[in-house]
């Protein structure tokens, strides 16, 4: 269901916005449950985040003294420029209707949206009927809010005439910030606080712990070890199910580009009886697994932010590589893989960003490649320094990667780009394992370089579909 575009949008002019990044506390503890969330496609920042923001606003609006009679939403910057292809409008409507990405059945969404469009009203928070005409969502493609490229403002008009508005920012990976809200508490007492790769290495030297064990110990600040294992197993299960469902599906992806799913036919064309039986096809299997996930994501299916939806195929593909092709792979190894990947992802989230609207695709597929490289090095027996080296290699060769999706859809080049990220991560891990962990460029240095590169990158290459492939390829 597509809400109408504002008049004259195709003739819009665009200049680089002057934005001030939101302050980030590098010392704020981040849980693995914050980094890996199970939601729906096609985008964590443009679909999952707006749905969560709309859900939060709906709950706040229902608490007002006078009942809301109408709600509108204004989308700014990248959310406006690529929001239709990323289903930002429909995700916002579903959030206002009381749905959260973790609870929504993707197959049920079309019927829900159809009922809202035909009835001209939405059940705010799932409980209170309000008017919701077709023009309730307004796109502002030439306006960027100063704090972040992904901004949205909700306005509730109440029965007594009063108006209540809130502004939210979708900052990557499905995470949101509400303007004016108190900064998230930083007093969570984790056992081994870290804010850099150097910190991780120093903690490992002092305690003898591996990077995964450091994260596991910290998770006890939020839940028991058994609960953490159950969470990791659920994440692993969701990743695996997404691969299998993606391989089973055929047809054309939604959105108008007429992109055909390839995973099913690729699986049928592989000649080996099983993955690994034909060594020449190993990387084709890895590509298959990444394709399957990102085709599911493009279709609006259930995926895991890893660390984002646009990069959701890299970690599952490399994890399946480990589980399928590495002798002695175990469920505990899969947990170690995810914990190690999370530690690396936390560093990018603390010290830079995992939002393509801020960093370009280096902040999504590049970060996923870095996470997967370090994680694979860990389960292959690498030392902390080899893990850190693998993660650094994974990002170093993704620096400057732009985000220029054709038609604003998370399809071209996004789906194939995940296959490249997965293969590159495996290569990075093995390169690091051939060394002793010593190297010239540190992980901290490459994260800072990514941050600076993202800030220097012009906005048309940061999830706006105003440059690169998005303007040099004719849409069919």
Coordinates of C-alpha atoms in Angstrom, one line a residue, residues 292-450:
X292 CA 18.3 -15.8 0.5
X293 CA 18.2 -13.5 3.6
X294 CA 18.3 -10.2 1.7
X295 CA 15.6 -11.3 -0.7
X296 CA 13.5 -12.1 2.3
X297 CA 14.3 -8.7 3.7
X298 CA 13.4 -7.0 0.4
X299 CA 10.1 -8.8 0.4
X300 CA 9.3 -7.5 3.9
X301 CA 9.9 -10.9 5.6
X302 CA 11.2 -11.6 9.1
X303 CA 14.9 -10.9 9.5
X304 CA 17.4 -10.1 12.3
X305 CA 19.1 -6.7 12.4
X306 CA 22.8 -7.7 12.1
X307 CA 23.5 -4.9 12.7
X308 CA 20.9 -3.6 10.3
X309 CA 18.3 -5.0 7.9
X310 CA 20.1 -3.8 4.8
X311 CA 23.1 -5.8 5.9
X312 CA 21.1 -8.7 7.4
X313 CA 22.6 -11.4 5.1
X314 CA 26.2 -11.2 6.0
X315 CA 26.3 -12.7 9.5
X316 CA 23.8 -15.5 8.8
X317 CA 25.8 -16.5 5.7
X318 CA 29.1 -16.6 7.5
X319 CA 27.5 -18.4 10.5
X320 CA 26.0 -21.0 8.2
X321 CA 29.5 -21.3 6.6
X322 CA 30.8 -22.1 10.1
X323 CA 28.1 -24.5 11.0
X324 CA 28.0 -26.4 7.7
X325 CA 31.6 -26.4 6.6
X326 CA 33.8 -26.3 9.6
X327 CA 34.4 -29.7 11.3
X328 CA 33.5 -29.6 15.0
X329 CA 31.1 -26.7 14.8
X330 CA 28.8 -26.6 17.9
X331 CA 25.9 -24.7 19.2
X332 CA 28.2 -23.1 21.8
X333 CA 30.4 -22.1 18.9
X334 CA 27.4 -20.3 17.3
X335 CA 26.9 -18.4 20.6
X336 CA 30.6 -17.4 20.6
X337 CA 30.2 -16.2 17.0
X338 CA 27.2 -14.0 17.9
X339 CA 28.8 -12.6 21.1
X340 CA 32.0 -11.8 19.3
X341 CA 30.2 -10.1 16.4
X342 CA 28.1 -8.1 19.0
X343 CA 31.3 -6.8 20.7
X344 CA 32.6 -5.5 17.4
X345 CA 29.2 -4.0 16.4
X346 CA 29.0 -2.3 19.8
X347 CA 32.2 -0.5 19.0
X348 CA 30.9 0.9 15.7
X349 CA 27.7 1.9 17.4
X350 CA 29.5 3.7 20.2
X351 CA 32.3 5.4 18.2
X352 CA 30.6 6.0 14.8
X353 CA 27.2 4.9 13.5
X354 CA 25.5 1.9 11.9
X355 CA 23.2 4.2 9.9
X356 CA 23.6 4.4 6.2
X357 CA 22.0 7.8 6.3
X358 CA 25.0 9.0 8.3
X359 CA 27.8 6.7 7.0
X360 CA 26.8 5.3 3.7
X361 CA 26.8 1.5 3.2
X362 CA 30.2 1.3 4.8
X363 CA 28.2 1.7 8.0
X364 CA 25.9 -1.2 7.2
X365 CA 27.5 -3.9 5.0
X366 CA 31.0 -2.7 6.0
X367 CA 30.2 -3.0 9.7
X368 CA 28.5 -6.4 9.1
X369 CA 31.6 -7.6 7.3
X370 CA 33.8 -6.5 10.1
X371 CA 31.6 -8.2 12.7
X372 CA 31.4 -11.4 10.7
X373 CA 35.1 -11.5 10.1
X374 CA 36.0 -11.1 13.8
X375 CA 33.3 -13.6 14.7
X376 CA 34.6 -16.3 12.3
X377 CA 38.1 -15.8 13.5
X378 CA 37.0 -16.4 17.0
X379 CA 35.2 -19.7 16.3
X380 CA 38.2 -20.8 14.3
X381 CA 40.4 -20.5 17.3
X382 CA 41.8 -17.0 16.8
X383 CA 43.3 -15.0 19.7
X384 CA 41.8 -11.7 20.7
X385 CA 44.4 -9.9 18.6
X386 CA 43.6 -12.0 15.6
X387 CA 39.9 -11.4 16.1
X388 CA 40.6 -7.6 16.3
X389 CA 42.8 -7.9 13.2
X390 CA 40.1 -9.7 11.2
X391 CA 37.5 -7.1 12.1
X392 CA 39.8 -4.4 11.0
X393 CA 40.5 -6.0 7.7
X394 CA 36.8 -6.5 7.1
X395 CA 36.1 -2.8 7.4
X396 CA 39.4 -1.4 5.9
X397 CA 38.3 -2.8 2.5
X398 CA 34.8 -1.4 2.7
X399 CA 35.8 2.2 3.5
X400 CA 33.9 4.7 1.3
X401 CA 31.2 2.2 0.4
X402 CA 28.2 4.3 -0.7
X403 CA 24.5 3.7 -0.1
X404 CA 22.7 4.5 -3.4
X405 CA 19.8 2.1 -3.7
X406 CA 17.9 2.3 -7.1
X407 CA 14.4 3.5 -6.6
X408 CA 14.9 3.7 -2.9
X409 CA 14.4 0.0 -2.7
X410 CA 16.7 -2.3 -0.6
X411 CA 17.3 -4.5 -3.7
X412 CA 19.9 -3.1 -6.1
X413 CA 22.8 -3.1 -5.2
X414 CA 21.9 -4.1 -1.6
X415 CA 21.1 -7.8 -2.1
X416 CA 24.3 -8.7 -4.0
X417 CA 26.3 -6.4 -1.8
X418 CA 25.6 -8.7 1.1
X419 CA 27.1 -11.7 -0.8
X420 CA 30.3 -9.6 -1.3
X421 CA 30.4 -8.7 2.4
X422 CA 30.0 -12.3 3.5
X423 CA 32.8 -13.6 1.1
X424 CA 35.0 -10.7 2.1
X425 CA 34.5 -11.5 5.8
X426 CA 35.6 -15.1 5.4
X427 CA 38.7 -14.0 3.5
X428 CA 39.5 -11.4 6.2
X429 CA 39.2 -14.0 9.0
X430 CA 41.6 -16.4 7.3
X431 CA 44.1 -13.6 6.5
X432 CA 44.1 -12.6 10.1
X433 CA 44.5 -16.2 11.3
X434 CA 47.6 -16.5 9.1
X435 CA 49.2 -13.8 11.2
X436 CA 50.1 -13.4 14.8
X437 CA 47.6 -10.6 15.5
X438 CA 50.1 -7.7 15.0
X439 CA 49.2 -5.2 12.4
X440 CA 49.7 -1.5 11.5
X441 CA 46.0 -0.3 11.4
X442 CA 44.0 -0.9 14.6
X443 CA 40.3 -1.6 14.7
X444 CA 39.9 1.7 16.6
X445 CA 41.7 3.6 13.8
X446 CA 39.6 2.0 11.1
X447 CA 36.4 2.8 13.0
X448 CA 37.4 6.4 13.3
X449 CA 38.4 6.5 9.6
X450 CA 34.9 5.2 8.7

